[in-house]
Amino acid sequence: MHLSQVLSYALRRLLQAVPVVLLIMVGTFLLLKMAPGDTVDALVGDMGGADAAYIEKLRAEYGLDQPVWVQLWRYMAKIVQFDFGWSFVYEKPVATILWERLGTTLLLMGSSLSLAFTIGVVLGAVAARRAYSLTDNMISTLGLVFYATPSFFLSLMMILLFSVKLGWLPVGGVKTIAAFHTGWAHVWDVALHLIMPTAALSLIYLSFYLRLMRASVLEVVELDFVRTARAKGAGEARLMVHHIMRNALLPVVTLLGLQFSTVLGGSVVVETIFALPGLGQLAYQSVIQRDMNMLMGIIFLCAIIVVIVNFLTDLLYARLDSRIALR
Amino acid sequence: MTAATTDLPRAEAPRAVTLWRRFARNRAALLGLFLFGLVVLMALTAGLVEPVDPLRRAGDPLTRPFTDWAVPLGTDQLGRDILAGLFHGARISLLVGVLATLLSIGIGVLVGALSGFFGGWVDDVLMRVTEAFQTIPNFVLLLSLVAILGSSIEYITLAIAIVSWTAPARMVRAEFMSLRHREFVDAARNLGVSNASLIFREILPNALPPVIVYASVIMALSILLESALAFLGLGDPNFASWGNMIGQGRSVLRTDWYCAAIPGIAILLTVLSFSLLGEGLNDALNPRQKKT
C-alpha cells in the first residue's frame, strides 16, 4: 500500500470532521450565551461598577447589541484563529494560558495511554491464550476491579501508601520547585512526579483494553489463517506475535481513538488531585472561578486534539490492516 | 425463527424463568445481583439508620471505626456518622444513577431510532451531532453544564444524561439499520402501519436487548461521574454523597484515612455489581452471542 493512498484516506476522514468541529463551535457559543453574565458584566465587575450609559456603550463596542447570528459569526471567525477571548481571572488572553498548560496534559495523556495500552494488550493476550484457566480468571477479575475503582479514590490510596506511609513519591506538582534540576536530573524528577497520576488515570482504560484484547484474540485464534500458519509449522511465539496479535489489535486501536476524549475528561480529576498544571486542572479552576471564556477555550482545544488523535489512529489503522479498502 | 414450530411437545417454561436460568448460570452475575440488592437495601433503609439528617453532628469528630457503637464506622472531622453517610449516599447514587440512565437511554433511543429508521439526511445530521458530543471530553462538558445550570441534584442528573446518551444512540441506530428492511417490518408497512408505530412497536422491541445490557454500563458510569463531581466539591451540598465523603476525607488522609477509604470501597463494590449484573444480563438476553 502506498503512503499517498493512506494519506488521502486519512485526509478524507479529516474532512468529515469539519462539520463536527463547526457544530462544536456553535455549541460552545450557545453554552456561553446560556451562562449567566457576559463579557461586559465581567468587565464592569472588574472595574467595580459603572453607570448604565457606559455599560450600553461597552456592549455596543463588544458587539453584544448585535443580533445573535452576527455574534455567532464573529465568534466563529475569531475561534478559527484560536482567539478565545480574554480571561478576566488571569488578565491574559485565553489562548496564551491554554498553550502554557497544553504540554503537561499531553505528557500525562501520552504516558497514561501508552501504559494502559501496553499492559492491557499484553495481559489480554495472556488471558486469552490461557482462556478459562486460573491465570485467566485472575487477570479478568483484576480487570473488573480496575474498572470499578474511581480514579480519585485510587489516587488518594496511592498517596496514602507511597507518599505518606513509605515516602517514596512526591504528593503533587510536576517537578520539585526549589530544586532547579537540569538535564537528566530534571527528566527523572518529572518522571517521579508523573508515576502516580499516570497510574491513576490509566487503570480504568487498562481494564477496557484488557477485556477487548482478550475477546479479540479469542476470536482471531479461531480463524482459518491461524490454522494454516500453524499447519505450515509456525512456532507458537511467531504465531502469536506475527499472525494473531497484529489482527487482534485492530479493535483495540479503534477503541484507543474513540476513548481519547474520555481520557482527556478523566485528567480533570487526576490533575486536580496531583496539582499538575495542565488543561484538566485549568478546567476545574475555571468552573470554580466562573471563567467561561477559558472553559469554552478548553472545550474547543480538547475537541481539536481529539480530532487530530483520531486522524493519527486512522493512519495507524490503515497501516495495520491492509484489507481496508482506501475508497 | 421457525425452529420453535418444529418440535412442540414439551411446553416451554415461561420466558421469565428461562431468562433467570440463563442469568443464574453465571456465578459472578449472582454475586453482582447480591451486591446490587445490598445497595438497594441500604438506600431503602437509610431513613431507619439516620432518620434526621446524615449531615448532622452525631458524635465526637474523628471517632475511629469499631470503637463507639453509637457510630459503628466512626465519624469524620465534623463528627458526621460515616455509616449514616454511607446509607444516605447509596440513596443519592442510585437515584442519580437510575434517573440519568433512563434519561440518557431515552435520548439515545430517540436519536438512534430516527437516525437508523429514516437514514438519509436525518441520519447525517443526527450522526454529526452525536460525533460532536463524542468529540468533547465528557467530564469537561459535564463541568461546563454544572457551572451553567448549577449544582442541584436535578441538574446534575440531567447533565450526566446529556454527556452519556451517545453510545446507546449509536447502538440503537445500528440495530435499526439492520432491522428496518426485514420481512416483518415490510409486512407491517404493507398493512399500512404508520412510521411511529413501526418504530416503537415493531422494531424497537427487537432492538432493545443490547441497549438493556449497556444500561448497566451507563449506570456504573453515571455513579462514577456523580461521585467525581461530588469529590471535587461540585455536587449538591444538601445531600450526603459518597464522592463528597471521599473529598472531605482527603484533608484528613494523613491521620484518619478510613474517612476516605470506607465510602471509596462502597463506590467500588457498587460499580462492580453493575459490571457483573451486565454480564449476567448479556448471558440472559443474548444467549446466541458467542461467549467471550
PDB file of N, CA and C in Angstrom, chain A residues 255-321:
ATOM      1  N   LEU A 255     -10.685   1.504  19.604  1.00  0.00           N
ATOM      2  CA  LEU A 255     -11.158   1.953  20.914  1.00  0.00           C
ATOM      3  C   LEU A 255     -10.249   3.056  21.454  1.00  0.00           C
ATOM      4  N   LEU A 256      -8.946   2.905  21.207  1.00  0.00           N
ATOM      5  CA  LEU A 256      -7.978   3.904  21.658  1.00  0.00           C
ATOM      6  C   LEU A 256      -8.354   5.281  21.108  1.00  0.00           C
ATOM      7  N   GLY A 257      -8.677   5.334  19.822  1.00  0.00           N
ATOM      8  CA  GLY A 257      -9.057   6.601  19.216  1.00  0.00           C
ATOM      9  C   GLY A 257     -10.375   7.116  19.764  1.00  0.00           C
ATOM     10  N   LEU A 258     -11.340   6.199  19.879  1.00  0.00           N
ATOM     11  CA  LEU A 258     -12.677   6.596  20.325  1.00  0.00           C
ATOM     12  C   LEU A 258     -12.658   7.145  21.743  1.00  0.00           C
ATOM     13  N   GLN A 259     -11.775   6.555  22.580  1.00  0.00           N
ATOM     14  CA  GLN A 259     -11.830   6.888  24.001  1.00  0.00           C
ATOM     15  C   GLN A 259     -10.962   8.053  24.380  1.00  0.00           C
ATOM     16  N   PHE A 260     -10.218   8.587  23.418  1.00  0.00           N
ATOM     17  CA  PHE A 260      -9.264   9.616  23.789  1.00  0.00           C
ATOM     18  C   PHE A 260      -9.939  10.792  24.485  1.00  0.00           C
ATOM     19  N   SER A 261     -11.134  11.151  24.023  1.00  0.00           N
ATOM     20  CA  SER A 261     -11.805  12.302  24.636  1.00  0.00           C
ATOM     21  C   SER A 261     -12.188  12.003  26.076  1.00  0.00           C
ATOM     22  N   THR A 262     -12.544  10.753  26.361  1.00  0.00           N
ATOM     23  CA  THR A 262     -12.883  10.386  27.741  1.00  0.00           C
ATOM     24  C   THR A 262     -11.652  10.477  28.640  1.00  0.00           C
ATOM     25  N   VAL A 263     -10.490  10.077  28.091  1.00  0.00           N
ATOM     26  CA  VAL A 263      -9.269  10.151  28.880  1.00  0.00           C
ATOM     27  C   VAL A 263      -8.955  11.609  29.217  1.00  0.00           C
ATOM     28  N   LEU A 264      -9.119  12.498  28.218  1.00  0.00           N
ATOM     29  CA  LEU A 264      -8.907  13.928  28.466  1.00  0.00           C
ATOM     30  C   LEU A 264      -9.814  14.403  29.593  1.00  0.00           C
ATOM     31  N   GLY A 265     -11.070  13.935  29.576  1.00  0.00           N
ATOM     32  CA  GLY A 265     -12.018  14.310  30.628  1.00  0.00           C
ATOM     33  C   GLY A 265     -11.556  13.807  31.979  1.00  0.00           C
ATOM     34  N   GLY A 266     -11.040  12.555  31.989  1.00  0.00           N
ATOM     35  CA  GLY A 266     -10.583  11.965  33.236  1.00  0.00           C
ATOM     36  C   GLY A 266      -9.414  12.717  33.840  1.00  0.00           C
ATOM     37  N   SER A 267      -8.637  13.423  32.989  1.00  0.00           N
ATOM     38  CA  SER A 267      -7.465  14.132  33.502  1.00  0.00           C
ATOM     39  C   SER A 267      -7.881  15.289  34.410  1.00  0.00           C
ATOM     40  N   VAL A 268      -9.135  15.755  34.318  1.00  0.00           N
ATOM     41  CA  VAL A 268      -9.585  16.849  35.190  1.00  0.00           C
ATOM     42  C   VAL A 268      -9.391  16.454  36.648  1.00  0.00           C
ATOM     43  N   VAL A 269      -9.910  15.283  37.010  1.00  0.00           N
ATOM     44  CA  VAL A 269      -9.865  14.840  38.396  1.00  0.00           C
ATOM     45  C   VAL A 269      -8.423  14.567  38.821  1.00  0.00           C
ATOM     46  N   VAL A 270      -7.698  13.830  37.972  1.00  0.00           N
ATOM     47  CA  VAL A 270      -6.341  13.423  38.346  1.00  0.00           C
ATOM     48  C   VAL A 270      -5.415  14.638  38.464  1.00  0.00           C
ATOM     49  N   GLU A 271      -5.494  15.561  37.494  1.00  0.00           N
ATOM     50  CA  GLU A 271      -4.631  16.745  37.553  1.00  0.00           C
ATOM     51  C   GLU A 271      -4.967  17.603  38.765  1.00  0.00           C
ATOM     52  N   THR A 272      -6.258  17.659  39.116  1.00  0.00           N
ATOM     53  CA  THR A 272      -6.649  18.461  40.279  1.00  0.00           C
ATOM     54  C   THR A 272      -6.070  17.859  41.555  1.00  0.00           C
ATOM     55  N   ILE A 273      -6.146  16.531  41.696  1.00  0.00           N
ATOM     56  CA  ILE A 273      -5.641  15.902  42.908  1.00  0.00           C
ATOM     57  C   ILE A 273      -4.134  16.078  43.036  1.00  0.00           C
ATOM     58  N   PHE A 274      -3.408  15.849  41.924  1.00  0.00           N
ATOM     59  CA  PHE A 274      -1.957  15.877  41.999  1.00  0.00           C
ATOM     60  C   PHE A 274      -1.378  17.247  41.679  1.00  0.00           C
ATOM     61  N   ALA A 275      -2.243  18.271  41.606  1.00  0.00           N
ATOM     62  CA  ALA A 275      -1.791  19.644  41.355  1.00  0.00           C
ATOM     63  C   ALA A 275      -0.875  19.736  40.142  1.00  0.00           C
ATOM     64  N   LEU A 276      -1.250  19.045  39.065  1.00  0.00           N
ATOM     65  CA  LEU A 276      -0.477  19.143  37.832  1.00  0.00           C
ATOM     66  C   LEU A 276      -1.014  20.323  37.025  1.00  0.00           C
ATOM     67  N   PRO A 277      -0.149  21.248  36.619  1.00  0.00           N
ATOM     68  CA  PRO A 277      -0.633  22.441  35.913  1.00  0.00           C
ATOM     69  C   PRO A 277      -0.982  22.146  34.455  1.00  0.00           C
ATOM     70  N   GLY A 278      -2.061  21.373  34.232  1.00  0.00           N
ATOM     71  CA  GLY A 278      -2.471  21.043  32.866  1.00  0.00           C
ATOM     72  C   GLY A 278      -3.849  21.599  32.565  1.00  0.00           C
ATOM     73  N   LEU A 279      -4.393  21.180  31.411  1.00  0.00           N
ATOM     74  CA  LEU A 279      -5.707  21.678  30.983  1.00  0.00           C
ATOM     75  C   LEU A 279      -6.828  21.217  31.917  1.00  0.00           C
ATOM     76  N   GLY A 280      -6.701  20.000  32.451  1.00  0.00           N
ATOM     77  CA  GLY A 280      -7.750  19.460  33.310  1.00  0.00           C
ATOM     78  C   GLY A 280      -7.900  20.280  34.585  1.00  0.00           C
ATOM     79  N   GLN A 281      -6.761  20.559  35.213  1.00  0.00           N
ATOM     80  CA  GLN A 281      -6.798  21.368  36.426  1.00  0.00           C
ATOM     81  C   GLN A 281      -7.344  22.755  36.103  1.00  0.00           C
ATOM     82  N   LEU A 282      -6.942  23.273  34.930  1.00  0.00           N
ATOM     83  CA  LEU A 282      -7.425  24.588  34.488  1.00  0.00           C
ATOM     84  C   LEU A 282      -8.942  24.575  34.330  1.00  0.00           C
ATOM     85  N   ALA A 283      -9.485  23.471  33.780  1.00  0.00           N
ATOM     86  CA  ALA A 283     -10.939  23.371  33.595  1.00  0.00           C
ATOM     87  C   ALA A 283     -11.649  23.440  34.937  1.00  0.00           C
ATOM     88  N   TYR A 284     -11.110  22.719  35.920  1.00  0.00           N
ATOM     89  CA  TYR A 284     -11.715  22.720  37.245  1.00  0.00           C
ATOM     90  C   TYR A 284     -11.670  24.122  37.858  1.00  0.00           C
ATOM     91  N   GLN A 285     -10.483  24.768  37.769  1.00  0.00           N
ATOM     92  CA  GLN A 285     -10.368  26.111  38.340  1.00  0.00           C
ATOM     93  C   GLN A 285     -11.297  27.091  37.638  1.00  0.00           C
ATOM     94  N   SER A 286     -11.462  26.920  36.317  1.00  0.00           N
ATOM     95  CA  SER A 286     -12.329  27.838  35.567  1.00  0.00           C
ATOM     96  C   SER A 286     -13.774  27.705  36.023  1.00  0.00           C
ATOM     97  N   VAL A 287     -14.191  26.484  36.372  1.00  0.00           N
ATOM     98  CA  VAL A 287     -15.557  26.300  36.860  1.00  0.00           C
ATOM     99  C   VAL A 287     -15.718  27.002  38.200  1.00  0.00           C
ATOM    100  N   ILE A 288     -14.734  26.821  39.087  1.00  0.00           N
ATOM    101  CA  ILE A 288     -14.798  27.439  40.414  1.00  0.00           C
ATOM    102  C   ILE A 288     -14.805  28.964  40.283  1.00  0.00           C
ATOM    103  N   GLN A 289     -13.953  29.471  39.359  1.00  0.00           N
ATOM    104  CA  GLN A 289     -13.829  30.922  39.232  1.00  0.00           C
ATOM    105  C   GLN A 289     -14.786  31.501  38.197  1.00  0.00           C
ATOM    106  N   ARG A 290     -15.634  30.673  37.632  1.00  0.00           N
ATOM    107  CA  ARG A 290     -16.625  31.083  36.633  1.00  0.00           C
ATOM    108  C   ARG A 290     -15.980  31.787  35.430  1.00  0.00           C
ATOM    109  N   ASP A 291     -14.862  31.249  34.977  1.00  0.00           N
ATOM    110  CA  ASP A 291     -14.173  31.817  33.819  1.00  0.00           C
ATOM    111  C   ASP A 291     -14.683  31.101  32.568  1.00  0.00           C
ATOM    112  N   MET A 292     -15.831  31.547  32.047  1.00  0.00           N
ATOM    113  CA  MET A 292     -16.490  30.810  30.966  1.00  0.00           C
ATOM    114  C   MET A 292     -15.686  30.830  29.672  1.00  0.00           C
ATOM    115  N   ASN A 293     -15.046  31.968  29.365  1.00  0.00           N
ATOM    116  CA  ASN A 293     -14.241  32.029  28.137  1.00  0.00           C
ATOM    117  C   ASN A 293     -13.175  30.944  28.148  1.00  0.00           C
ATOM    118  N   MET A 294     -12.542  30.811  29.303  1.00  0.00           N
ATOM    119  CA  MET A 294     -11.487  29.809  29.454  1.00  0.00           C
ATOM    120  C   MET A 294     -12.054  28.401  29.244  1.00  0.00           C
ATOM    121  N   LEU A 295     -13.208  28.147  29.869  1.00  0.00           N
ATOM    122  CA  LEU A 295     -13.812  26.819  29.799  1.00  0.00           C
ATOM    123  C   LEU A 295     -14.150  26.451  28.352  1.00  0.00           C
ATOM    124  N   MET A 296     -14.711  27.411  27.605  1.00  0.00           N
ATOM    125  CA  MET A 296     -15.060  27.137  26.215  1.00  0.00           C
ATOM    126  C   MET A 296     -13.800  26.951  25.372  1.00  0.00           C
ATOM    127  N   GLY A 297     -12.753  27.719  25.706  1.00  0.00           N
ATOM    128  CA  GLY A 297     -11.470  27.550  25.015  1.00  0.00           C
ATOM    129  C   GLY A 297     -10.946  26.136  25.226  1.00  0.00           C
ATOM    130  N   ILE A 298     -11.064  25.650  26.470  1.00  0.00           N
ATOM    131  CA  ILE A 298     -10.588  24.290  26.774  1.00  0.00           C
ATOM    132  C   ILE A 298     -11.392  23.271  25.977  1.00  0.00           C
ATOM    133  N   ILE A 299     -12.717  23.441  25.963  1.00  0.00           N
ATOM    134  CA  ILE A 299     -13.557  22.500  25.210  1.00  0.00           C
ATOM    135  C   ILE A 299     -13.125  22.453  23.751  1.00  0.00           C
ATOM    136  N   PHE A 300     -12.933  23.641  23.166  1.00  0.00           N
ATOM    137  CA  PHE A 300     -12.596  23.674  21.748  1.00  0.00           C
ATOM    138  C   PHE A 300     -11.216  23.065  21.488  1.00  0.00           C
ATOM    139  N   LEU A 301     -10.244  23.433  22.323  1.00  0.00           N
ATOM    140  CA  LEU A 301      -8.890  22.896  22.145  1.00  0.00           C
ATOM    141  C   LEU A 301      -8.894  21.371  22.289  1.00  0.00           C
ATOM    142  N   CYS A 302      -9.628  20.865  23.309  1.00  0.00           N
ATOM    143  CA  CYS A 302      -9.709  19.417  23.508  1.00  0.00           C
ATOM    144  C   CYS A 302     -10.331  18.752  22.279  1.00  0.00           C
ATOM    145  N   ALA A 303     -11.382  19.384  21.731  1.00  0.00           N
ATOM    146  CA  ALA A 303     -12.030  18.812  20.552  1.00  0.00           C
ATOM    147  C   ALA A 303     -11.038  18.710  19.396  1.00  0.00           C
ATOM    148  N   ILE A 304     -10.216  19.753  19.222  1.00  0.00           N
ATOM    149  CA  ILE A 304      -9.224  19.734  18.144  1.00  0.00           C
ATOM    150  C   ILE A 304      -8.210  18.608  18.386  1.00  0.00           C
ATOM    151  N   ILE A 305      -7.766  18.482  19.645  1.00  0.00           N
ATOM    152  CA  ILE A 305      -6.819  17.406  19.959  1.00  0.00           C
ATOM    153  C   ILE A 305      -7.426  16.046  19.628  1.00  0.00           C
ATOM    154  N   VAL A 306      -8.712  15.875  20.004  1.00  0.00           N
ATOM    155  CA  VAL A 306      -9.364  14.592  19.738  1.00  0.00           C
ATOM    156  C   VAL A 306      -9.433  14.322  18.238  1.00  0.00           C
ATOM    157  N   VAL A 307      -9.754  15.362  17.453  1.00  0.00           N
ATOM    158  CA  VAL A 307      -9.832  15.175  16.003  1.00  0.00           C
ATOM    159  C   VAL A 307      -8.464  14.764  15.454  1.00  0.00           C
ATOM    160  N   ILE A 308      -7.392  15.409  15.942  1.00  0.00           N
ATOM    161  CA  ILE A 308      -6.045  15.078  15.468  1.00  0.00           C
ATOM    162  C   ILE A 308      -5.685  13.629  15.857  1.00  0.00           C
ATOM    163  N   VAL A 309      -6.015  13.265  17.096  1.00  0.00           N
ATOM    164  CA  VAL A 309      -5.690  11.906  17.538  1.00  0.00           C
ATOM    165  C   VAL A 309      -6.449  10.874  16.705  1.00  0.00           C
ATOM    166  N   ASN A 310      -7.722  11.176  16.401  1.00  0.00           N
ATOM    167  CA  ASN A 310      -8.484  10.257  15.567  1.00  0.00           C
ATOM    168  C   ASN A 310      -7.858  10.119  14.183  1.00  0.00           C
ATOM    169  N   PHE A 311      -7.345  11.239  13.673  1.00  0.00           N
ATOM    170  CA  PHE A 311      -6.649  11.232  12.389  1.00  0.00           C
ATOM    171  C   PHE A 311      -5.440  10.290  12.456  1.00  0.00           C
ATOM    172  N   LEU A 312      -4.679  10.396  13.553  1.00  0.00           N
ATOM    173  CA  LEU A 312      -3.491   9.553  13.711  1.00  0.00           C
ATOM    174  C   LEU A 312      -3.868   8.082  13.845  1.00  0.00           C
ATOM    175  N   THR A 313      -4.965   7.799  14.608  1.00  0.00           N
ATOM    176  CA  THR A 313      -5.336   6.384  14.742  1.00  0.00           C
ATOM    177  C   THR A 313      -5.839   5.840  13.407  1.00  0.00           C
ATOM    178  N   ASP A 314      -6.471   6.702  12.594  1.00  0.00           N
ATOM    179  CA  ASP A 314      -6.883   6.254  11.261  1.00  0.00           C
ATOM    180  C   ASP A 314      -5.668   5.830  10.442  1.00  0.00           C
ATOM    181  N   LEU A 315      -4.618   6.660  10.529  1.00  0.00           N
ATOM    182  CA  LEU A 315      -3.379   6.341   9.809  1.00  0.00           C
ATOM    183  C   LEU A 315      -2.818   5.001  10.287  1.00  0.00           C
ATOM    184  N   LEU A 316      -2.763   4.853  11.622  1.00  0.00           N
ATOM    185  CA  LEU A 316      -2.234   3.632  12.220  1.00  0.00           C
ATOM    186  C   LEU A 316      -3.063   2.422  11.786  1.00  0.00           C
ATOM    187  N   TYR A 317      -4.388   2.632  11.792  1.00  0.00           N
ATOM    188  CA  TYR A 317      -5.303   1.564  11.441  1.00  0.00           C
ATOM    189  C   TYR A 317      -5.078   1.109  10.006  1.00  0.00           C
ATOM    190  N   ALA A 318      -4.939   2.099   9.118  1.00  0.00           N
ATOM    191  CA  ALA A 318      -4.713   1.785   7.710  1.00  0.00           C
ATOM    192  C   ALA A 318      -3.392   1.047   7.533  1.00  0.00           C
ATOM    193  N   ARG A 319      -2.418   1.396   8.365  1.00  0.00           N
ATOM    194  CA  ARG A 319      -1.109   0.742   8.293  1.00  0.00           C
ATOM    195  C   ARG A 319      -1.216  -0.713   8.774  1.00  0.00           C
ATOM    196  N   LEU A 320      -2.019  -0.926   9.837  1.00  0.00           N
ATOM    197  CA  LEU A 320      -2.123  -2.260  10.425  1.00  0.00           C
ATOM    198  C   LEU A 320      -2.973  -3.198   9.574  1.00  0.00           C
ATOM    199  N   ASP A 321      -4.042  -2.664   9.034  1.00  0.00           N
ATOM    200  CA  ASP A 321      -4.999  -3.525   8.349  1.00  0.00           C
ATOM    201  C   ASP A 321      -4.946  -3.268   6.857  1.00  0.00           C
TER     202      ASP A 321
END
